[in-house]
PDB file of C-alpha atoms in Angstrom:
ATOM      1  CA  MET A   1      64.350 106.252 104.936  1.00  0.00           C
ATOM      2  CA  PRO A   2      62.623 105.297 101.628  1.00  0.00           C
ATOM      3  CA  LEU A   3      63.675 107.180  98.523  1.00  0.00           C
ATOM      4  CA  VAL A   4      60.928 108.589  96.321  1.00  0.00           C
ATOM      5  CA  GLY A   5      60.600 109.739  92.706  1.00  0.00           C
ATOM      6  CA  MET A   6      63.746 110.071  90.638  1.00  0.00           C
ATOM      7  CA  SER A   7      65.954 109.941  93.717  1.00  0.00           C
ATOM      8  CA  GLY A   8      65.509 106.170  93.927  1.00  0.00           C
ATOM      9  CA  HIS A   9      66.659 105.737  90.333  1.00  0.00           C
ATOM     10  CA  GLN A  10      69.603 108.046  90.903  1.00  0.00           C
ATOM     11  CA  TRP A  11      70.601 106.209  94.061  1.00  0.00           C
ATOM     12  CA  HIS A  12      70.726 102.902  92.213  1.00  0.00           C
ATOM     13  CA  GLU A  13      72.920 104.531  89.559  1.00  0.00           C
ATOM     14  CA  VAL A  14      75.291 105.857  92.237  1.00  0.00           C
ATOM     15  CA  ALA A  15      75.427 102.439  93.891  1.00  0.00           C
ATOM     16  CA  ARG A  16      76.200 100.806  90.536  1.00  0.00           C
ATOM     17  CA  ILE A  17      79.119 103.176  89.914  1.00  0.00           C
ATOM     18  CA  ALA A  18      80.447 102.720  93.451  1.00  0.00           C
ATOM     19  CA  ALA A  19      80.354  98.934  93.131  1.00  0.00           C
ATOM     20  CA  ALA A  20      83.032  99.173  90.408  1.00  0.00           C
ATOM     21  CA  GLN A  21      85.121 101.676  92.412  1.00  0.00           C
ATOM     22  CA  HIS A  22      85.750  99.910  95.712  1.00  0.00           C
ATOM     23  CA  GLY A  23      82.602 101.431  97.204  1.00  0.00           C
ATOM     24  CA  THR A  24      83.376 105.068  96.385  1.00  0.00           C
ATOM     25  CA  TRP A  25      81.704 107.693  94.212  1.00  0.00           C
ATOM     26  CA  ALA A  26      82.304 111.326  93.203  1.00  0.00           C
ATOM     27  CA  VAL A  27      79.587 113.856  92.555  1.00  0.00           C
ATOM     28  CA  TRP A  28      81.088 114.759  89.176  1.00  0.00           C
ATOM     29  CA  GLN A  29      80.331 111.216  87.971  1.00  0.00           C
ATOM     30  CA  SER A  30      76.555 111.646  88.079  1.00  0.00           C
ATOM     31  CA  ASP A  31      73.959 114.340  87.474  1.00  0.00           C
ATOM     32  CA  VAL A  32      72.706 114.518  91.043  1.00  0.00           C
ATOM     33  CA  HIS A  33      71.520 117.748  92.641  1.00  0.00           C
ATOM     34  CA  LYS A  34      73.562 118.880  95.636  1.00  0.00           C
ATOM     35  CA  GLU A  35      70.425 118.948  97.818  1.00  0.00           C
ATOM     36  CA  LEU A  36      69.857 115.258  97.136  1.00  0.00           C
ATOM     37  CA  VAL A  37      73.488 114.519  97.986  1.00  0.00           C
ATOM     38  CA  ALA A  38      73.065 116.415 101.252  1.00  0.00           C
ATOM     39  CA  ARG A  39      69.950 114.344 102.063  1.00  0.00           C
ATOM     40  CA  TRP A  40      71.790 111.092 101.432  1.00  0.00           C
ATOM     41  CA  VAL A  41      74.573 112.276 103.742  1.00  0.00           C
ATOM     42  CA  ARG A  42      72.070 113.146 106.484  1.00  0.00           C
ATOM     43  CA  ASN A  43      70.428 109.735 106.101  1.00  0.00           C
ATOM     44  CA  GLY A  44      73.750 107.921 106.449  1.00  0.00           C
ATOM     45  CA  LEU A  45      73.790 106.652 102.879  1.00  0.00           C
ATOM     46  CA  LEU A  46      76.893 108.635 101.907  1.00  0.00           C
ATOM     47  CA  HIS A  47      80.012 109.165 104.020  1.00  0.00           C
ATOM     48  CA  ARG A  48      82.379 111.959 103.028  1.00  0.00           C
ATOM     49  CA  LEU A  49      85.979 110.990 102.239  1.00  0.00           C
ATOM     50  CA  HIS A  50      87.073 114.112 100.354  1.00  0.00           C
ATOM     51  CA  ARG A  51      85.261 117.165  99.096  1.00  0.00           C
ATOM     52  CA  GLY A  52      82.751 115.795  96.598  1.00  0.00           C
ATOM     53  CA  VAL A  53      83.825 112.165  97.130  1.00  0.00           C
ATOM     54  CA  TYR A  54      81.939 109.655  99.280  1.00  0.00           C
ATOM     55  CA  ALA A  55      81.883 106.084 100.497  1.00  0.00           C
ATOM     56  CA  VAL A  56      78.534 104.690  99.390  1.00  0.00           C
ATOM     57  CA  GLY A  57      76.413 102.911 102.006  1.00  0.00           C
ATOM     58  CA  HIS A  58      79.268 102.018 104.341  1.00  0.00           C
ATOM     59  CA  THR A  59      82.210 103.377 106.342  1.00  0.00           C
ATOM     60  CA  ALA A  60      84.565 100.376 106.125  1.00  0.00           C
ATOM     61  CA  VAL A  61      86.675 101.681 103.250  1.00  0.00           C
ATOM     62  CA  SER A  62      89.519  99.407 102.118  1.00  0.00           C
ATOM     63  CA  PRO A  63      93.022 100.741 101.294  1.00  0.00           C
ATOM     64  CA  LEU A  64      92.175 100.386  97.611  1.00  0.00           C
ATOM     65  CA  GLY A  65      88.951 102.278  98.223  1.00  0.00           C
ATOM     66  CA  ARG A  66      90.824 105.135  99.892  1.00  0.00           C
ATOM     67  CA  LEU A  67      93.250 105.351  96.984  1.00  0.00           C
ATOM     68  CA  MET A  68      90.321 105.276  94.548  1.00  0.00           C
ATOM     69  CA  ALA A  69      88.672 108.088  96.514  1.00  0.00           C
ATOM     70  CA  ALA A  70      91.858 110.179  96.304  1.00  0.00           C
ATOM     71  CA  VAL A  71      91.963 109.695  92.534  1.00  0.00           C
ATOM     72  CA  LEU A  72      88.281 110.657  92.226  1.00  0.00           C
ATOM     73  CA  ALA A  73      89.003 113.788  94.274  1.00  0.00           C
ATOM     74  CA  GLY A  74      91.421 114.831  91.541  1.00  0.00           C
ATOM     75  CA  GLY A  75      88.583 114.973  89.036  1.00  0.00           C
ATOM     76  CA  PRO A  76      88.250 113.516  85.523  1.00  0.00           C
ATOM     77  CA  GLY A  77      91.541 112.229  84.130  1.00  0.00           C
ATOM     78  CA  ALA A  78      93.309 111.999  87.491  1.00  0.00           C
ATOM     79  CA  VAL A  79      95.426 108.922  88.215  1.00  0.00           C
ATOM     80  CA  ALA A  80      97.308 107.385  91.122  1.00  0.00           C
ATOM     81  CA  SER A  81     100.989 108.195  90.629  1.00  0.00           C
ATOM     82  CA  HIS A  82     104.481 108.275  92.125  1.00  0.00           C
ATOM     83  CA  ARG A  83     104.792 106.197  95.323  1.00  0.00           C
ATOM     84  CA  SER A  84     101.104 105.233  95.332  1.00  0.00           C
ATOM     85  CA  ALA A  85     101.377 103.968  91.776  1.00  0.00           C
ATOM     86  CA  ALA A  86     104.509 101.955  92.604  1.00  0.00           C
ATOM     87  CA  ALA A  87     102.651 100.304  95.492  1.00  0.00           C
ATOM     88  CA  LEU A  88      99.638  99.600  93.291  1.00  0.00           C
ATOM     89  CA  HIS A  89     101.855  97.967  90.654  1.00  0.00           C
ATOM     90  CA  GLY A  90     103.493  95.963  93.437  1.00  0.00           C
ATOM     91  CA  PHE A  91     107.139  96.975  93.149  1.00  0.00           C
ATOM     92  CA  ARG A  92     107.371  99.318  96.141  1.00  0.00           C
ATOM     93  CA  LYS A  93     105.569  99.728  99.474  1.00  0.00           C
ATOM     94  CA  HIS A  94     103.967 103.025 100.417  1.00  0.00           C
ATOM     95  CA  ALA A  95     102.258 103.998 103.652  1.00  0.00           C
ATOM     96  CA  GLY A  96     102.127 107.785 103.250  1.00  0.00           C
ATOM     97  CA  LEU A  97      99.535 110.112 101.775  1.00  0.00           C
ATOM     98  CA  PRO A  98      97.985 108.908  98.511  1.00  0.00           C
ATOM     99  CA  GLU A  99      99.707 110.515  95.529  1.00  0.00           C
ATOM    100  CA  VAL A 100      97.628 111.611  92.561  1.00  0.00           C
ATOM    101  CA  THR A 101      98.514 113.330  89.285  1.00  0.00           C
ATOM    102  CA  VAL A 102      95.982 115.472  87.428  1.00  0.00           C
ATOM    103  CA  PRO A 103      96.331 116.210  83.694  1.00  0.00           C
ATOM    104  CA  ARG A 104      96.377 119.986  83.994  1.00  0.00           C
ATOM    105  CA  THR A 105      98.167 122.860  85.663  1.00  0.00           C
ATOM    106  CA  GLY A 106      96.942 124.970  88.530  1.00  0.00           C
ATOM    107  CA  ALA A 107      95.246 122.107  90.376  1.00  0.00           C
ATOM    108  CA  ARG A 108      93.810 123.050  93.752  1.00  0.00           C
ATOM    109  CA  ARG A 109      95.347 121.450  96.813  1.00  0.00           C
ATOM    110  CA  ARG A 110      93.387 118.653  98.476  1.00  0.00           C
ATOM    111  CA  LYS A 111      93.696 117.902 102.161  1.00  0.00           C
ATOM    112  CA  GLY A 112      95.004 114.396 102.776  1.00  0.00           C
ATOM    113  CA  ILE A 113      96.293 113.978  99.199  1.00  0.00           C
ATOM    114  CA  ARG A 114      99.728 114.672  97.713  1.00  0.00           C
ATOM    115  CA  LEU A 115      98.656 116.230  94.437  1.00  0.00           C
ATOM    116  CA  HIS A 116     100.848 116.551  91.331  1.00  0.00           C
ATOM    117  CA  ALA A 117      99.955 118.384  88.118  1.00  0.00           C
ATOM    118  CA  SER A 118     101.176 117.427  84.651  1.00  0.00           C
ATOM    119  CA  THR A 119     100.376 118.543  81.123  1.00  0.00           C
ATOM    120  CA  THR A 120     102.055 115.441  79.632  1.00  0.00           C
ATOM    121  CA  LEU A 121      99.775 112.851  81.246  1.00  0.00           C
ATOM    122  CA  THR A 122      97.873 111.031  78.474  1.00  0.00           C
ATOM    123  CA  SER A 123      96.085 107.748  77.880  1.00  0.00           C
ATOM    124  CA  HIS A 124      99.404 106.368  76.600  1.00  0.00           C
ATOM    125  CA  ASN A 125     101.061 106.611  80.007  1.00  0.00           C
ATOM    126  CA  SER A 126      98.099 105.655  82.167  1.00  0.00           C
ATOM    127  CA  THR A 127      96.335 102.353  82.768  1.00  0.00           C
ATOM    128  CA  ARG A 128      94.146 100.656  85.408  1.00  0.00           C
ATOM    129  CA  VAL A 129      95.119  98.276  88.186  1.00  0.00           C
ATOM    130  CA  HIS A 130      92.354  96.797  90.363  1.00  0.00           C
ATOM    131  CA  GLY A 131      90.043  99.203  88.563  1.00  0.00           C
ATOM    132  CA  ILE A 132      91.996 102.258  89.741  1.00  0.00           C
ATOM    133  CA  PRO A 133      93.392 104.691  87.135  1.00  0.00           C
ATOM    134  CA  VAL A 134      97.175 104.753  87.553  1.00  0.00           C
ATOM    135  CA  THR A 135     100.313 105.756  85.676  1.00  0.00           C
ATOM    136  CA  THR A 136     101.993 102.963  83.729  1.00  0.00           C
ATOM    137  CA  PRO A 137     105.035 101.321  85.354  1.00  0.00           C
ATOM    138  CA  ALA A 138     107.400 103.219  83.028  1.00  0.00           C
ATOM    139  CA  ARG A 139     105.763 106.567  83.740  1.00  0.00           C
ATOM    140  CA  THR A 140     105.671 105.735  87.449  1.00  0.00           C
ATOM    141  CA  LEU A 141     109.429 105.168  87.538  1.00  0.00           C
ATOM    142  CA  THR A 142     110.027 108.347  85.570  1.00  0.00           C
ATOM    143  CA  ASP A 143     107.983 110.249  88.161  1.00  0.00           C
ATOM    144  CA  LEU A 144     109.765 108.520  91.037  1.00  0.00           C
ATOM    145  CA  ALA A 145     113.088 109.812  89.722  1.00  0.00           C
ATOM    146  CA  ASP A 146     112.019 113.240  90.985  1.00  0.00           C
ATOM    147  CA  VAL A 147     111.140 112.153  94.512  1.00  0.00           C
ATOM    148  CA  LEU A 148     113.301 109.177  95.542  1.00  0.00           C
ATOM    149  CA  SER A 149     116.922 108.863  96.568  1.00  0.00           C
ATOM    150  CA  ASP A 150     119.364 107.153  94.230  1.00  0.00           C
ATOM    151  CA  ASN A 151     119.271 103.887  96.180  1.00  0.00           C
ATOM    152  CA  ASP A 152     115.488 103.796  96.521  1.00  0.00           C
ATOM    153  CA  LEU A 153     115.051 104.574  92.843  1.00  0.00           C
ATOM    154  CA  ALA A 154     117.511 101.861  91.839  1.00  0.00           C
ATOM    155  CA  ARG A 155     115.659  99.321  93.989  1.00  0.00           C
ATOM    156  CA  ALA A 156     112.342 100.329  92.423  1.00  0.00           C
ATOM    157  CA  VAL A 157     113.748  99.965  88.906  1.00  0.00           C
ATOM    158  CA  SER A 158     115.179  96.535  89.695  1.00  0.00           C
ATOM    159  CA  ALA A 159     111.935  95.349  91.324  1.00  0.00           C
ATOM    160  CA  ALA A 160     109.831  96.521  88.391  1.00  0.00           C
ATOM    161  CA  GLU A 161     112.179  94.892  85.914  1.00  0.00           C
ATOM    162  CA  ARG A 162     112.232  91.585  87.793  1.00  0.00           C
ATOM    163  CA  ALA A 163     108.430  91.619  87.680  1.00  0.00           C
ATOM    164  CA  GLY A 164     108.531  92.135  83.915  1.00  0.00           C
ATOM    165  CA  LEU A 165     106.684  95.453  84.164  1.00  0.00           C
ATOM    166  CA  ILE A 166     108.968  97.862  82.311  1.00  0.00           C
ATOM    167  CA  ASP A 167     110.398  98.531  78.887  1.00  0.00           C
ATOM    168  CA  ARG A 168     113.787 100.216  79.132  1.00  0.00           C
ATOM    169  CA  HIS A 169     113.093 102.448  76.120  1.00  0.00           C
ATOM    170  CA  ALA A 170     109.938 103.752  77.753  1.00  0.00           C
ATOM    171  CA  LEU A 171     112.124 104.766  80.684  1.00  0.00           C
ATOM    172  CA  GLN A 172     114.690 106.475  78.497  1.00  0.00           C
ATOM    173  CA  ARG A 173     112.204 108.257  76.249  1.00  0.00           C
ATOM    174  CA  PRO A 174     108.913 108.780  78.143  1.00  0.00           C
ATOM    175  CA  ASN A 175     106.005 109.330  75.805  1.00  0.00           C
ATOM    176  CA  GLY A 176     105.252 113.025  75.422  1.00  0.00           C
ATOM    177  CA  ARG A 177     107.709 114.101  78.089  1.00  0.00           C
ATOM    178  CA  ARG A 178     111.346 115.012  78.383  1.00  0.00           C
ATOM    179  CA  ASN A 179     113.164 112.465  80.517  1.00  0.00           C
ATOM    180  CA  PRO A 180     113.514 114.034  83.987  1.00  0.00           C
ATOM    181  CA  VAL A 181     116.039 111.505  85.326  1.00  0.00           C
ATOM    182  CA  ARG A 182     119.011 113.446  86.648  1.00  0.00           C
ATOM    183  CA  ARG A 183     120.884 110.385  87.901  1.00  0.00           C
ATOM    184  CA  PRO A 184     121.363 108.116  84.874  1.00  0.00           C
ATOM    185  CA  HIS A 185     123.719 105.764  86.722  1.00  0.00           C
ATOM    186  CA  VAL A 186     120.804 104.234  88.614  1.00  0.00           C
ATOM    187  CA  TRP A 187     118.991 103.203  85.462  1.00  0.00           C
ATOM    188  CA  THR A 188     120.703  99.846  85.154  1.00  0.00           C
ATOM    189  CA  ARG A 189     119.142  96.420  84.930  1.00  0.00           C
ATOM    190  CA  SER A 190     120.488  95.049  88.162  1.00  0.00           C
ATOM    191  CA  GLN A 191     122.932  95.497  91.006  1.00  0.00           C
ATOM    192  CA  PHE A 192     125.384  93.492  88.897  1.00  0.00           C
ATOM    193  CA  GLU A 193     125.320  96.179  86.211  1.00  0.00           C
ATOM    194  CA  ARG A 194     125.841  98.935  88.756  1.00  0.00           C
ATOM    195  CA  ARG A 195     128.839  97.096  90.203  1.00  0.00           C
ATOM    196  CA  PHE A 196     130.195  96.520  86.722  1.00  0.00           C
ATOM    197  CA  ARG A 197     129.932 100.207  85.850  1.00  0.00           C
ATOM    198  CA  LYS A 198     131.860 101.084  89.010  1.00  0.00           C
ATOM    199  CA  ALA A 199     134.513  98.493  88.107  1.00  0.00           C
ATOM    200  CA  ILE A 200     134.981 100.129  84.705  1.00  0.00           C
ATOM    201  CA  GLN A 201     135.869 103.356  86.483  1.00  0.00           C
ATOM    202  CA  ASP A 202     137.988 101.727  89.190  1.00  0.00           C
ATOM    203  CA  TRP A 203     139.940  99.667  86.667  1.00  0.00           C
ATOM    204  CA  GLY A 204     140.783 102.690  84.521  1.00  0.00           C
ATOM    205  CA  LEU A 205     138.982 101.352  81.451  1.00  0.00           C
ATOM    206  CA  PRO A 206     137.668 103.679  78.739  1.00  0.00           C
ATOM    207  CA  PRO A 207     134.098 104.888  79.367  1.00  0.00           C
ATOM    208  CA  ALA A 208     131.387 102.530  78.152  1.00  0.00           C
ATOM    209  CA  LYS A 209     127.673 102.882  77.434  1.00  0.00           C
ATOM    210  CA  LEU A 210     125.141 100.612  79.116  1.00  0.00           C
ATOM    211  CA  ASN A 211     122.069  99.145  77.424  1.00  0.00           C
ATOM    212  CA  GLN A 212     122.991 100.174  73.878  1.00  0.00           C
ATOM    213  CA  TYR A 213     121.753  98.959  70.518  1.00  0.00           C
ATOM    214  CA  ILE A 214     123.950  97.449  67.826  1.00  0.00           C
ATOM    215  CA  GLY A 215     121.653  96.938  64.887  1.00  0.00           C
ATOM    216  CA  GLU A 216     118.375  95.468  66.118  1.00  0.00           C
ATOM    217  CA  TYR A 217     119.674  94.033  69.410  1.00  0.00           C
ATOM    218  CA  GLU A 218     120.400  95.681  72.750  1.00  0.00           C
ATOM    219  CA  TYR A 219     123.601  94.875  74.669  1.00  0.00           C
ATOM    220  CA  ASP A 220     124.392  95.437  78.329  1.00  0.00           C
ATOM    221  CA  VAL A 221     127.758  97.187  77.851  1.00  0.00           C
ATOM    222  CA  VAL A 222     129.186  98.656  74.639  1.00  0.00           C
ATOM    223  CA  TRP A 223     132.504 100.298  73.804  1.00  0.00           C
ATOM    224  CA  ARG A 224     131.725 101.681  70.348  1.00  0.00           C
ATOM    225  CA  ASP A 225     135.148 103.149  69.566  1.00  0.00           C
ATOM    226  CA  GLN A 226     136.852  99.887  70.535  1.00  0.00           C
ATOM    227  CA  ARG A 227     134.108  97.778  68.850  1.00  0.00           C
ATOM    228  CA  VAL A 228     133.417  95.637  71.921  1.00  0.00           C
ATOM    229  CA  ALA A 229     130.064  94.427  73.248  1.00  0.00           C
ATOM    230  CA  VAL A 230     129.529  92.653  76.567  1.00  0.00           C
ATOM    231  CA  GLU A 231     126.517  90.814  78.011  1.00  0.00           C
ATOM    232  CA  LEU A 232     126.285  90.497  81.794  1.00  0.00           C
ATOM    233  CA  ASP A 233     124.716  87.223  82.881  1.00  0.00           C
ATOM    234  CA  HIS A 234     123.166  87.135  86.345  1.00  0.00           C
ATOM    235  CA  PRO A 235     121.161  84.277  87.913  1.00  0.00           C
ATOM    236  CA  HIS A 236     117.737  85.226  86.567  1.00  0.00           C
ATOM    237  CA  THR A 237     118.952  86.029  83.035  1.00  0.00           C
ATOM    238  CA  HIS A 238     118.040  82.647  81.575  1.00  0.00           C
ATOM    239  CA  LEU A 239     114.855  82.065  83.524  1.00  0.00           C
ATOM    240  CA  ASN A 240     113.154  83.735  80.571  1.00  0.00           C
ATOM    241  CA  PRO A 241     113.045  81.214  77.658  1.00  0.00           C
ATOM    242  CA  GLU A 242     112.732  84.058  75.155  1.00  0.00           C
ATOM    243  CA  ALA A 243     115.980  85.605  76.394  1.00  0.00           C
ATOM    244  CA  PHE A 244     117.701  82.213  76.236  1.00  0.00           C
ATOM    245  CA  GLU A 245     116.765  81.802  72.569  1.00  0.00           C
ATOM    246  CA  LEU A 246     117.993  85.323  71.819  1.00  0.00           C
ATOM    247  CA  ASP A 247     121.516  84.763  73.139  1.00  0.00           C
ATOM    248  CA  PRO A 248     123.146  83.187  70.046  1.00  0.00           C
ATOM    249  CA  LEU A 249     121.415  85.659  67.742  1.00  0.00           C
ATOM    250  CA  LYS A 250     122.859  88.588  69.663  1.00  0.00           C
ATOM    251  CA  ALA A 251     126.343  87.082  69.571  1.00  0.00           C
ATOM    252  CA  GLU A 252     126.173  86.570  65.796  1.00  0.00           C
ATOM    253  CA  ALA A 253     124.754  90.047  65.179  1.00  0.00           C
ATOM    254  CA  ALA A 254     127.506  91.746  67.179  1.00  0.00           C
ATOM    255  CA  GLU A 255     130.252  89.835  65.415  1.00  0.00           C
ATOM    256  CA  GLU A 256     128.723  90.514  61.989  1.00  0.00           C
ATOM    257  CA  ALA A 257     128.742  94.225  62.852  1.00  0.00           C
ATOM    258  CA  GLY A 258     132.462  94.013  63.604  1.00  0.00           C
ATOM    259  CA  PHE A 259     132.255  93.925  67.402  1.00  0.00           C
ATOM    260  CA  ALA A 260     134.155  91.568  69.650  1.00  0.00           C
ATOM    261  CA  PHE A 261     131.512  89.896  71.825  1.00  0.00           C
ATOM    262  CA  ARG A 262     131.981  88.528  75.338  1.00  0.00           C
ATOM    263  CA  ARG A 263     129.778  87.240  78.148  1.00  0.00           C
ATOM    264  CA  ILE A 264     130.641  87.806  81.800  1.00  0.00           C
ATOM    265  CA  THR A 265     128.749  85.927  84.482  1.00  0.00           C
ATOM    266  CA  GLU A 266     128.062  87.459  87.861  1.00  0.00           C
ATOM    267  CA  LYS A 267     129.912  84.585  89.543  1.00  0.00           C
ATOM    268  CA  ARG A 268     133.020  85.073  87.424  1.00  0.00           C
ATOM    269  CA  PHE A 269     132.965  88.809  88.052  1.00  0.00           C
ATOM    270  CA  ALA A 270     132.681  88.255  91.816  1.00  0.00           C
ATOM    271  CA  THR A 271     135.212  85.442  92.188  1.00  0.00           C
ATOM    272  CA  ARG A 272     137.773  86.226  89.468  1.00  0.00           C
ATOM    273  CA  PRO A 273     137.775  89.997  89.039  1.00  0.00           C
ATOM    274  CA  LEU A 274     141.448  90.221  88.050  1.00  0.00           C
ATOM    275  CA  GLU A 275     140.849  87.765  85.227  1.00  0.00           C
ATOM    276  CA  VAL A 276     137.868  89.793  84.005  1.00  0.00           C
ATOM    277  CA  ARG A 277     139.879  93.011  84.236  1.00  0.00           C
ATOM    278  CA  ALA A 278     142.784  91.601  82.243  1.00  0.00           C
ATOM    279  CA  MET A 279     140.454  90.318  79.537  1.00  0.00           C
ATOM    280  CA  LEU A 280     138.741  93.689  79.191  1.00  0.00           C
ATOM    281  CA  ILE A 281     142.045  95.581  79.121  1.00  0.00           C
ATOM    282  CA  ARG A 282     143.156  93.378  76.215  1.00  0.00           C
ATOM    283  CA  LEU A 283     139.935  94.235  74.379  1.00  0.00           C
ATOM    284  CA  VAL A 284     139.387  97.925  75.108  1.00  0.00           C
ATOM    285  CA  GLY A 285     142.729  99.185  76.418  1.00  0.00           C
ATOM    286  CA  GLY A 286     143.957 100.376  79.785  1.00  0.00           C
ATOM    287  CA  GLU A 287     146.834  99.619  82.074  1.00  0.00           C
ATOM    288  CA  LEU A 288     147.429  96.218  83.698  1.00  0.00           C
TER     289      LEU A 288
END
């Protein structure tokens, strides 16, 4: 059916917006009268996905289009979050309802969407992936800490870190938000670090802190009272040339600050644990 008057101009504007949003559009994005929207629906030009959100000119909506539609249903400022955000960033699969966070309280429930409300969501902890507004990787992991099991959260952290998507300090001190992580033991760089932390307990060594700064450099394991710093080397550690160049600088900085510095490879830890234990006991104390 031909469009007449201003409706033709408005339709082209809607189509332009939808082209950048995986074929979806929300009524709040344009100044279009509800009667005109109803006519477009009757004529098969718009296909309802959520209240006030439509597929434009087609019904074959892609997975990205359906996630975009869920975000649009949240209104201005809404973003994909939690498990949907992790899937969008590529460090966790998600096949459930799309999850969306809105930057306000008292958000109305939306059928077919898992809606979260937050007053700390800002432009600093949101970004775009494939054109879809989404929480940053660091904010995503912080949100996931509230909804995932320990093991699933640890796997998500490791996957995001391997992909180079996260900054550990953003995880520890989320921008504008108190850190909600109630299980700090999962926030380690790798399975190697988690096993090492358990070994510290099993071997009766004094408690240590993981991922701590000495001066300007961060170290994997630090005993401050005993003045000992340890770096844990696992297979992908030196795949990053920048990290390789940093190694001698970190060793020198620790020693200049009065810390004994040691490196422990994952292979040595796995194949010669008694040797590693004896070395650490000599450095930090404990019983042989």
